[in-house]
Amino acid sequence: MRNNRKIMIAGNWKEHLTVGQASIFLHGLEQTVQTRQSVEVVLFPNVLTLQPISMQLDRRKFRMGAQDGFYEDAGAYTGEVSMAMLRDLVHYVLVGHSERRHIFNENDDIASKKMQAAVRNGIMPVLCIGETLQERLAGETNQILHNQITAGLRNLTAREVGACVIAYEPVWAIGTGEFALPDQVSRAIDYIRKQVEHLFGERASENIRILYGGSVDDHNAGSFLSIAGCDGALVGGASLNYHKFAGIVESAYRVHQSRLGVR
Ligand code: 13P
């Protein structure tokens, strides 16, 4: 059953695109990216551009996600955009991206509230987890992943967890051009799935999708997507280059074909 599952390629448009720039970029992307039944392509534009992009978007080709969302559905929270406000606009939302954790001091408690708010509003959350270089060198990778998974999935049911996505994004590989080795990614993915199994049971651990993120490009994507248990990629920098992003989608298509034994 796993072999038939679509591969998810998520593009986090993390640069500050204006509405005009985002619209021009989407146009280019629509011309370049080939639609493949076996690949789910999700774009994550910034919050200002979500609405205009959603009107321009070819829904047969792309789905949309938000880069963040606030955990209270309503109330006086100047400047925040709640999951309730996003619910009719997006399929997915990133939660706990390392830039939110490290630049905006978001802790596991906030990630947990955002996960619950996303699920409550019918949006599929993509929980981003990963260790810093210091933590990896200190041999703390598994402990960090364990803490982030336990906190992030707290108060969700096994069924809800099965519908979530986890993105393993080692902090040292984000935007640095330095990517994790497939063996490191493979070990992290296995560990994450085992933790989910331990906490929520076998069904949830089989159903949850696990992505890799960190300097993924059109040259290295195939080596990550071929890892057993890797359900896709969360792409930052390369998602803002049509040719690279289209190349990543094609790599996903080829990996899916080879999983099915098609030559
Ligand atoms: P890069 O692909 O630029 O390393 O960014 C990864 C990321 O943070 C995606 O969310």
Short mmCIF file of C-alpha atoms and ligand atoms in Angstrom, two decimals:
data_model
loop_
_atom_site.label_atom_id
_atom_site.label_comp_id
_atom_site.label_asym_id
_atom_site.label_seq_id
_atom_site.Cartn_x
_atom_site.Cartn_y
_atom_site.Cartn_z
CA MET A 1 0.00 0.00 0.00
CA ARG A 2 2.88 2.36 0.83
CA ASN A 3 4.21 2.04 -2.72
CA ASN A 4 1.08 3.55 -4.19
CA ARG A 5 1.13 6.57 -1.98
CA LYS A 6 1.67 9.88 -3.73
CA ILE A 7 4.96 11.62 -3.11
CA MET A 8 4.52 15.10 -1.64
CA ILE A 9 6.69 17.93 -2.91
CA ALA A 10 6.17 21.05 -0.82
CA GLY A 11 7.60 24.42 -1.83
CA ASN A 12 8.10 26.82 1.07
CA TRP A 13 8.29 30.21 -0.66
CA LYS A 14 10.11 31.61 2.32
CA GLU A 15 11.55 34.67 0.60
CA HIS A 16 9.52 37.85 0.89
CA LEU A 17 7.71 37.83 -2.44
CA THR A 18 5.31 40.70 -3.11
CA VAL A 19 1.87 39.94 -4.55
CA GLY A 20 3.13 40.89 -8.02
CA GLN A 21 6.31 38.81 -7.76
CA ALA A 22 4.39 35.79 -6.44
CA SER A 23 1.90 36.02 -9.27
CA ILE A 24 4.63 36.17 -11.94
CA PHE A 25 6.47 33.31 -10.28
CA LEU A 26 3.34 31.14 -10.13
CA HIS A 27 2.73 31.79 -13.81
CA GLY A 28 6.23 30.53 -14.62
CA LEU A 29 5.78 27.52 -12.37
CA GLU A 30 2.51 26.57 -14.05
CA GLN A 31 4.29 26.57 -17.41
CA THR A 32 7.24 24.54 -16.16
CA VAL A 33 5.99 21.95 -13.66
CA GLN A 34 4.45 18.87 -15.26
CA THR A 35 1.30 17.53 -13.62
CA ARG A 36 1.91 13.99 -12.39
CA GLN A 37 -0.84 11.92 -10.77
CA SER A 38 1.67 10.33 -8.44
CA VAL A 39 3.07 13.61 -7.10
CA GLU A 40 1.20 16.02 -4.85
CA VAL A 41 2.69 19.49 -5.25
CA VAL A 42 1.93 21.97 -2.48
CA LEU A 43 2.95 25.63 -2.53
CA PHE A 44 3.40 27.65 0.66
CA PRO A 45 3.29 31.37 -0.23
CA ASN A 46 3.47 34.07 2.43
CA VAL A 47 0.23 35.04 4.12
CA LEU A 48 -0.28 38.25 2.15
CA THR A 49 -0.10 36.45 -1.18
CA LEU A 50 -2.26 33.43 -0.22
CA GLN A 51 -5.53 34.96 -1.35
CA PRO A 52 -4.47 36.28 -4.78
CA ILE A 53 -2.42 33.14 -5.44
CA SER A 54 -5.42 30.95 -4.55
CA MET A 55 -7.47 32.73 -7.23
CA GLN A 56 -4.77 32.31 -9.87
CA LEU A 57 -3.78 28.76 -8.96
CA ASP A 58 -4.59 25.78 -11.18
CA ARG A 59 -6.03 23.45 -8.56
CA ARG A 60 -5.46 20.38 -10.73
CA LYS A 61 -1.77 21.13 -10.51
CA PHE A 62 -1.08 22.60 -7.10
CA ARG A 63 -2.42 22.65 -3.57
CA MET A 64 -1.79 25.45 -1.16
CA GLY A 65 -0.41 25.69 2.34
CA ALA A 66 0.31 28.49 4.81
CA GLN A 67 3.75 29.08 6.33
CA ASP A 68 2.27 29.61 9.79
CA GLY A 69 -1.04 30.13 11.58
CA PHE A 70 -2.03 31.32 15.04
CA TYR A 71 -3.48 28.92 17.59
CA GLU A 72 -6.45 30.89 18.92
CA ASP A 73 -9.44 30.80 16.57
CA ALA A 74 -10.72 34.25 17.56
CA GLY A 75 -9.95 37.07 19.95
CA ALA A 76 -7.78 40.16 20.27
CA TYR A 77 -4.34 39.12 18.94
CA THR A 78 -3.07 42.07 16.93
CA GLY A 79 -1.19 41.02 13.84
CA GLU A 80 -1.91 37.29 14.03
CA VAL A 81 -3.70 35.25 11.35
CA SER A 82 -5.59 32.33 12.88
CA MET A 83 -6.03 28.82 11.52
CA ALA A 84 -9.76 29.60 11.49
CA MET A 85 -9.07 32.45 9.04
CA LEU A 86 -6.93 30.17 6.87
CA ARG A 87 -9.22 27.17 6.81
CA ASP A 88 -11.05 27.88 3.55
CA LEU A 89 -7.88 28.88 1.79
CA VAL A 90 -5.32 26.15 2.44
CA HIS A 91 -4.98 22.37 2.70
CA TYR A 92 -1.81 22.46 4.78
CA VAL A 93 0.01 24.64 7.29
CA LEU A 94 3.63 24.51 8.47
CA VAL A 95 3.96 24.29 12.25
CA GLY A 96 7.17 24.86 14.18
CA HIS A 97 9.39 25.61 11.18
CA SER A 98 12.94 26.03 12.44
CA GLU A 99 12.89 29.71 11.48
CA ARG A 100 9.80 30.17 13.68
CA ARG A 101 11.49 28.25 16.50
CA HIS A 102 14.87 29.97 16.28
CA ILE A 103 14.12 33.51 15.11
CA PHE A 104 10.72 33.97 16.76
CA ASN A 105 11.40 31.83 19.85
CA GLU A 106 8.48 29.49 19.27
CA ASN A 107 8.72 26.59 21.69
CA ASP A 108 7.18 23.12 21.70
CA ASP A 109 4.21 24.38 23.67
CA ILE A 110 3.31 26.85 20.92
CA ALA A 111 3.87 24.16 18.27
CA SER A 112 1.47 21.89 20.16
CA LYS A 113 -1.24 24.57 20.32
CA LYS A 114 -0.82 25.29 16.61
CA MET A 115 -1.04 21.58 15.75
CA GLN A 116 -4.31 21.31 17.66
CA ALA A 117 -5.67 24.50 16.11
CA ALA A 118 -4.84 23.26 12.61
CA VAL A 119 -6.52 19.90 13.18
CA ARG A 120 -9.55 21.58 14.81
CA ASN A 121 -9.94 23.70 11.68
CA GLY A 122 -9.55 20.87 9.21
CA ILE A 123 -6.11 21.94 7.97
CA MET A 124 -3.39 19.27 7.69
CA PRO A 125 -0.40 20.38 9.74
CA VAL A 126 3.19 19.78 8.67
CA LEU A 127 5.11 19.58 11.94
CA CYS A 128 8.71 20.62 11.32
CA ILE A 129 11.32 19.07 13.58
CA GLY A 130 15.08 18.73 13.57
CA GLU A 131 18.26 19.14 15.54
CA THR A 132 20.85 21.91 15.42
CA LEU A 133 24.47 21.15 14.54
CA GLN A 134 25.49 21.43 18.18
CA GLU A 135 22.81 18.95 19.18
CA ARG A 136 23.88 16.52 16.46
CA LEU A 137 27.54 16.75 17.47
CA ALA A 138 26.57 16.16 21.09
CA GLY A 139 24.73 12.97 20.04
CA GLU A 140 21.37 14.43 21.04
CA THR A 141 19.55 14.08 17.71
CA ASN A 142 17.14 11.34 18.78
CA GLN A 143 16.40 13.04 22.08
CA ILE A 144 15.53 16.30 20.31
CA LEU A 145 13.33 14.50 17.78
CA HIS A 146 11.65 12.61 20.59
CA ASN A 147 10.92 15.83 22.51
CA GLN A 148 9.61 17.68 19.47
CA ILE A 149 7.38 14.76 18.38
CA THR A 150 5.99 14.13 21.85
CA ALA A 151 5.20 17.81 22.40
CA GLY A 152 3.99 18.55 18.88
CA LEU A 153 1.54 15.65 18.73
CA ARG A 154 0.31 16.04 22.30
CA ASN A 155 -3.49 15.95 22.73
CA LEU A 156 -4.12 14.59 19.23
CA THR A 157 -5.86 11.27 18.65
CA ALA A 158 -4.17 8.42 16.79
CA ARG A 159 -6.48 9.04 13.85
CA GLU A 160 -5.60 12.74 13.74
CA VAL A 161 -1.90 11.93 13.96
CA GLY A 162 -2.23 9.53 11.02
CA ALA A 163 -3.44 12.45 8.88
CA CYS A 164 -0.53 14.72 9.85
CA VAL A 165 2.77 15.26 8.09
CA ILE A 166 6.15 15.50 9.82
CA ALA A 167 9.03 17.24 8.06
CA TYR A 168 12.47 16.24 9.27
CA GLU A 169 14.55 19.36 8.70
CA PRO A 170 17.95 19.29 10.40
CA VAL A 171 18.56 22.95 11.24
CA TRP A 172 22.16 22.80 9.99
CA ALA A 173 20.96 21.78 6.52
CA ILE A 174 18.42 24.58 6.04
CA GLY A 175 19.48 27.23 3.55
CA THR A 176 23.12 26.26 3.99
CA GLY A 177 23.65 24.19 0.86
CA GLU A 178 24.81 21.47 3.22
CA PHE A 179 22.40 18.56 3.08
CA ALA A 180 22.10 15.53 5.32
CA LEU A 181 23.42 12.24 4.00
CA PRO A 182 20.69 9.84 2.86
CA ASP A 183 21.80 7.46 5.61
CA GLN A 184 21.32 10.16 8.27
CA VAL A 185 17.89 10.98 6.85
CA SER A 186 16.95 7.32 6.71
CA ARG A 187 17.87 6.81 10.36
CA ALA A 188 15.94 9.92 11.44
CA ILE A 189 12.85 8.88 9.48
CA ASP A 190 12.92 5.38 11.00
CA TYR A 191 13.31 6.86 14.44
CA ILE A 192 10.41 9.30 13.91
CA ARG A 193 8.12 6.54 12.66
CA LYS A 194 9.03 4.30 15.60
CA GLN A 195 8.26 7.13 18.02
CA VAL A 196 4.87 7.68 16.41
CA GLU A 197 4.20 3.94 16.62
CA HIS A 198 5.18 3.87 20.26
CA LEU A 199 2.94 6.84 21.10
CA PHE A 200 -0.04 6.32 18.78
CA GLY A 201 0.12 2.77 17.42
CA GLU A 202 0.92 1.04 14.18
CA ARG A 203 -1.89 2.46 12.06
CA ALA A 204 -0.94 6.08 12.85
CA SER A 205 2.75 5.38 12.18
CA GLU A 206 1.96 3.81 8.81
CA ASN A 207 -0.37 6.60 7.77
CA ILE A 208 1.62 9.62 8.88
CA ARG A 209 3.72 11.09 6.07
CA ILE A 210 7.33 11.99 6.75
CA LEU A 211 9.23 14.42 4.53
CA TYR A 212 12.86 15.49 4.38
CA GLY A 213 13.82 19.16 4.13
CA GLY A 214 17.18 20.94 4.01
CA SER A 215 18.97 22.10 0.83
CA VAL A 216 16.94 19.79 -1.40
CA ASP A 217 17.48 20.59 -5.08
CA ASP A 218 16.92 18.99 -8.46
CA HIS A 219 20.27 17.14 -8.26
CA ASN A 220 19.92 15.54 -4.82
CA ALA A 221 16.12 15.12 -4.54
CA GLY A 222 16.13 11.58 -5.98
CA SER A 223 18.54 10.33 -3.31
CA PHE A 224 16.21 11.49 -0.51
CA LEU A 225 12.94 10.50 -2.17
CA SER A 226 14.27 6.96 -2.75
CA ILE A 227 14.77 6.39 0.99
CA ALA A 228 12.34 3.78 2.33
CA GLY A 229 9.69 5.56 4.37
CA CYS A 230 10.37 9.01 2.92
CA ASP A 231 7.08 10.42 1.63
CA GLY A 232 8.40 13.58 0.05
CA ALA A 233 10.40 16.75 0.42
CA LEU A 234 9.95 20.22 1.91
CA VAL A 235 11.91 22.54 -0.35
CA GLY A 236 12.95 26.11 0.45
CA GLY A 237 15.42 27.91 -1.83
CA ALA A 238 15.02 25.59 -4.83
CA SER A 239 11.23 26.02 -4.76
CA LEU A 240 11.78 29.61 -5.92
CA ASN A 241 13.47 28.51 -9.13
CA TYR A 242 11.02 27.04 -11.68
CA HIS A 243 13.51 24.78 -13.34
CA LYS A 244 14.89 23.36 -10.12
CA PHE A 245 11.42 22.88 -8.64
CA ALA A 246 10.10 21.26 -11.82
CA GLY A 247 13.18 18.98 -11.74
CA ILE A 248 12.38 17.94 -8.17
CA VAL A 249 8.80 17.09 -9.18
CA GLU A 250 10.17 14.98 -12.05
CA SER A 251 12.55 13.19 -9.66
CA ALA A 252 9.55 12.38 -7.46
CA TYR A 253 7.68 11.05 -10.46
CA ARG A 254 10.61 8.81 -11.43
CA VAL A 255 11.03 7.50 -7.89
CA HIS A 256 7.32 6.69 -7.77
CA GLN A 257 7.54 4.87 -11.10
CA SER A 258 10.45 2.81 -9.84
CA ARG A 259 8.56 1.97 -6.62
CA LEU A 260 5.82 0.54 -8.77
CA GLY A 261 8.40 -1.43 -10.71
CA VAL A 262 7.79 0.55 -13.95
CA ARG A 263 10.89 1.01 -16.06
P1 13P B 1 16.25 25.12 1.98
O1 13P B 1 15.70 24.13 0.98
O2 13P B 1 16.47 26.48 1.40
O3 13P B 1 17.40 24.57 2.72
O4 13P B 1 15.08 25.34 3.06
C1 13P B 1 14.51 24.25 3.66
C2 13P B 1 13.31 24.70 4.40
O5 13P B 1 13.41 25.37 5.40
C3 13P B 1 12.00 24.37 3.86
O6 13P B 1 11.01 24.66 4.78
#
